[in-house]
C-alpha cells in the first residue's frame, strides 16, 4: 500500500537520515541552510526508492515541495517555548499530506468503508478511555479525600498531570491487550504498576492514600477491561 511506503520514507528521511547537526544548522540559518535542501532531496529520493516506479515521480515532487513549505514555516515561526508544539504540528502536517496523496492515488477509496460499525466501535472506545474515563474516575472517587501527614513524602518532584496521562496510557494498553487477546499483558500491567506505584505509598505509610490510589487504579483497569469486552461482542 502506498500509504505505508510513504510513511516509511518519511520516517527514514526525518529521523534516520537527518543528523542532529543538520537540525541545529537549519534552526540557526533557517532558509539559508544548505542542509534544509539536502534534507528535501533525501526525502524525494527516498520516496522514489520506496515506490520504485518512475511514473510516480509526481508524488515524490509533491512530497518534496510540501515538506519544504512545512519545514520552512516551522523554522520561521517556532521559538524555544513553542519548539515542542511545532514539532508535533510539523509531523501532523507531513502525515496529512501523505494521507491526502494516498487517498488521491486510490480513487476507489470510500470514507464510508472506513467508518463502518467495527471501526466506529474502536474509535469510540479509544476516545472514551482517554479524557471521559479520567473525568468519570475522578468524579467517582471524589467522595474520598486522602489525608497526608507528611506531604513532602508523597509528592516529591511530581510531574504536572502525570497521574492523568499515566491512567490514560494504562487504559489504552489494557484495551489493546484485550483486543489482541493477550490477557497476560493486563496482568503484567497490574504487576508493573504495583511495583512502581504502591512501593512509594508503602514508604509513606499513608493507608488512606494507598486505598484511594488503589480504588482509582482498579476502576481504571476495570473500565478498560469492560470496554474491551464490550467492543468484542
Coordinates of C-alpha atoms in Angstrom, one line a residue:
X1 CA 0.0 0.0 0.0
X2 CA 1.3 3.4 -1.0
X3 CA 0.5 4.9 2.5
X4 CA 2.8 2.5 4.3
X5 CA 5.6 3.1 1.7
X6 CA 5.3 6.9 2.1
X7 CA 5.3 6.7 5.9
X8 CA 8.4 4.6 5.7
X9 CA 10.1 7.1 3.5
X10 CA 9.1 9.9 5.9
X11 CA 10.4 8.1 9.0
X12 CA 13.7 7.4 7.2
X13 CA 14.1 10.9 5.9
X14 CA 13.0 12.8 9.1
X15 CA 14.6 10.7 11.8
X16 CA 17.2 8.2 10.4
X17 CA 18.9 10.2 7.7
X18 CA 18.8 13.6 9.4
X19 CA 21.7 14.1 11.8
X20 CA 21.3 16.5 14.8
X21 CA 24.0 18.7 13.3
X22 CA 21.7 19.3 10.3
X23 CA 18.8 20.2 12.6
X24 CA 20.9 22.6 14.5
X25 CA 22.2 24.3 11.3
X26 CA 18.6 24.6 9.9
X27 CA 17.4 26.2 13.1
X28 CA 20.3 28.7 13.1
X29 CA 20.3 29.6 9.4
X30 CA 16.6 28.7 8.5
X31 CA 16.0 29.0 4.8
X32 CA 19.7 29.8 4.1
X33 CA 20.8 26.4 5.4
X34 CA 22.2 24.1 2.7
X35 CA 21.1 21.1 4.9
X36 CA 17.5 22.1 4.5
X37 CA 17.8 21.4 0.8
X38 CA 19.8 18.2 1.3
X39 CA 17.0 17.1 3.6
X40 CA 14.4 17.8 0.9
X41 CA 16.4 16.0 -1.8
X42 CA 16.8 13.0 0.5
X43 CA 13.0 12.8 1.0
X44 CA 12.4 13.0 -2.7
X45 CA 15.0 10.2 -3.3
X46 CA 13.5 8.0 -0.6
X47 CA 10.0 8.3 -2.0
X48 CA 11.2 7.3 -5.4
X49 CA 13.1 4.3 -3.9
X50 CA 10.2 3.0 -1.7
X51 CA 7.7 3.4 -4.6
X52 CA 10.1 2.0 -7.1
X53 CA 8.0 3.4 -10.0
X54 CA 9.4 6.3 -12.1
X55 CA 5.8 7.0 -13.3
X56 CA 5.0 8.2 -9.7
X57 CA 7.6 11.0 -9.9
X58 CA 4.9 13.5 -9.3
X59 CA 4.2 12.0 -5.8
X60 CA 7.9 12.4 -4.9
X61 CA 7.8 16.0 -6.2
X62 CA 4.7 16.9 -4.2
X63 CA 6.2 15.3 -1.1
X64 CA 9.4 17.4 -1.6
X65 CA 7.6 20.7 -2.2
X66 CA 5.2 20.3 0.7
X67 CA 7.9 19.1 3.0
X68 CA 9.9 22.2 2.2
X69 CA 7.0 24.6 2.8
X70 CA 6.1 22.9 6.1
X71 CA 9.7 22.9 7.3
X72 CA 10.4 26.5 6.3
X73 CA 7.2 27.6 8.2
X74 CA 8.3 25.7 11.3
X75 CA 11.8 27.2 11.1
X76 CA 10.5 30.7 10.7
X77 CA 7.8 30.7 13.4
X78 CA 9.0 28.3 16.1
X79 CA 10.5 29.7 19.3
X80 CA 12.3 28.0 22.2
X81 CA 8.9 27.9 24.0
X82 CA 6.9 26.6 21.1
X83 CA 9.5 24.2 19.7
X84 CA 7.8 21.1 21.1
X85 CA 4.4 22.2 19.7
X86 CA 5.8 23.0 16.3
X87 CA 7.5 19.5 16.2
X88 CA 4.1 17.8 16.5
X89 CA 2.4 20.3 14.1
X90 CA 5.2 19.7 11.6
X91 CA 4.8 15.9 11.8
X92 CA 1.0 16.0 11.6
X93 CA 1.1 18.2 8.5
X94 CA 3.6 15.8 6.8
X95 CA 1.4 12.8 7.6
X96 CA -1.7 14.7 6.4
X97 CA 0.0 15.3 3.0
X98 CA 0.7 11.5 2.9
X99 CA -2.9 10.7 3.7
X100 CA -4.2 13.0 1.0
X101 CA -1.8 11.6 -1.6
X102 CA -2.7 8.0 -0.6
X103 CA -6.5 8.7 -0.9
X104 CA -6.0 10.5 -4.2
X105 CA -3.9 7.6 -5.6
X106 CA -6.6 5.2 -4.6
X107 CA -9.7 6.8 -6.2
X108 CA -11.8 3.8 -5.2
X109 CA -11.3 4.6 -1.5
X110 CA -14.5 5.5 0.2
X111 CA -14.8 7.1 3.6
X112 CA -17.9 5.0 4.4
X113 CA -15.7 1.9 4.1
X114 CA -13.5 3.3 6.9
X115 CA -16.4 4.5 9.1
X116 CA -18.0 1.1 9.4
X117 CA -19.6 -0.3 12.6
X118 CA -16.4 -2.1 13.7
X119 CA -14.1 0.9 13.2
X120 CA -16.6 3.2 14.8
X121 CA -16.7 1.0 17.9
X122 CA -13.0 1.0 18.1
X123 CA -12.7 4.8 17.7
X124 CA -15.5 5.4 20.2
X125 CA -13.9 3.1 22.7
X126 CA -10.4 4.7 22.4
X127 CA -11.9 8.2 22.9
X128 CA -13.9 7.0 25.9
X129 CA -10.8 5.6 27.5
X130 CA -9.0 8.9 27.4
X131 CA -10.4 12.1 29.0
X132 CA -14.0 10.9 29.6
X133 CA -12.8 7.9 31.7
X134 CA -10.5 10.2 33.6
X135 CA -13.3 12.5 34.5
X136 CA -15.6 9.6 35.5
X137 CA -13.0 8.1 37.7
X138 CA -12.1 11.4 39.3
X139 CA -15.8 12.0 40.0
X140 CA -16.4 8.6 41.4
X141 CA -13.5 8.8 43.9
X142 CA -14.1 12.5 44.8
X143 CA -16.1 11.5 47.8
X144 CA -12.8 10.4 49.5
X145 CA -10.1 12.9 50.3
X146 CA -7.0 11.2 51.5
X147 CA -5.2 12.9 54.4
X148 CA -1.4 13.0 54.3
X149 CA 0.5 13.8 57.4
X150 CA 3.9 14.4 55.6
X151 CA 3.0 15.9 52.2
X152 CA 6.7 16.0 51.2
X153 CA 7.0 12.3 51.3
X154 CA 4.0 11.8 48.9
X155 CA 4.7 14.3 46.2
X156 CA 8.4 14.8 45.6
X157 CA 9.2 16.1 42.1
X158 CA 5.9 15.0 40.7
X159 CA 5.2 15.9 37.1
X160 CA 2.2 18.1 36.3
X161 CA -0.9 16.0 35.3
X162 CA 1.3 12.9 35.2
X163 CA -1.3 10.8 37.0
X164 CA -3.9 11.6 34.4
X165 CA -1.8 10.7 31.5
X166 CA -0.5 7.5 33.2
X167 CA -4.1 6.5 33.7
X168 CA -5.0 7.2 30.0
X169 CA -2.0 5.2 28.8
X170 CA -2.6 2.3 31.0
X171 CA -6.3 2.0 29.9
X172 CA -5.3 2.2 26.3
X173 CA -2.7 -0.5 26.8
X174 CA -5.1 -2.8 28.6
X175 CA -7.6 -2.2 25.9
X176 CA -5.1 -3.2 23.2
X177 CA -4.1 -6.3 25.1
X178 CA -7.7 -7.4 25.3
X179 CA -8.4 -6.6 21.6
X180 CA -5.5 -8.8 20.5
X181 CA -6.5 -11.5 23.0
X182 CA -3.4 -11.2 25.2
X183 CA -4.8 -11.1 28.7
X184 CA -1.4 -11.9 30.2
X185 CA -0.4 -8.3 29.2
X186 CA -3.1 -7.0 31.6
X187 CA -1.6 -9.0 34.4
X188 CA 1.9 -7.6 33.5
X189 CA 0.5 -4.0 33.6
X190 CA -1.0 -4.5 37.1
X191 CA 2.2 -6.1 38.4
X192 CA 4.3 -3.3 36.9
X193 CA 2.2 -0.5 38.4
X194 CA 2.1 -2.3 41.8
X195 CA 5.9 -2.4 41.9
X196 CA 6.4 1.2 40.9
X197 CA 3.4 2.9 42.5
X198 CA 2.5 1.1 45.7
X199 CA 6.1 0.7 46.9
X200 CA 6.3 4.5 47.2
X201 CA 3.0 4.6 49.0
X202 CA 4.1 1.9 51.4
X203 CA 7.1 4.0 52.3
X204 CA 4.9 7.0 53.0
X205 CA 2.8 4.8 55.4
X206 CA -0.4 6.5 54.4
X207 CA -3.1 3.9 54.4
X208 CA -5.9 6.2 53.3
X209 CA -3.9 7.5 50.4
X210 CA -2.9 3.9 49.4
X211 CA -6.6 2.8 49.4
X212 CA -7.5 6.0 47.5
X213 CA -4.9 5.2 44.7
X214 CA -5.9 1.5 44.7
X215 CA -9.5 2.3 44.2
X216 CA -8.7 4.6 41.3
X217 CA -6.3 2.1 39.8
X218 CA -8.9 -0.8 40.0
X219 CA -11.5 1.5 38.5
X220 CA -9.2 2.5 35.6
X221 CA -8.3 -1.2 34.8
X222 CA -11.9 -2.3 35.3
X223 CA -13.3 0.3 32.9
X224 CA -10.6 -0.7 30.3
X225 CA -11.4 -4.4 30.6
X226 CA -15.1 -3.8 30.4
X227 CA -14.8 -1.6 27.3
X228 CA -12.5 -4.2 25.7
X229 CA -15.0 -7.0 26.3
X230 CA -18.0 -4.9 25.0
X231 CA -16.1 -4.0 21.8
X232 CA -15.6 -7.7 21.1
X233 CA -19.3 -8.6 21.5

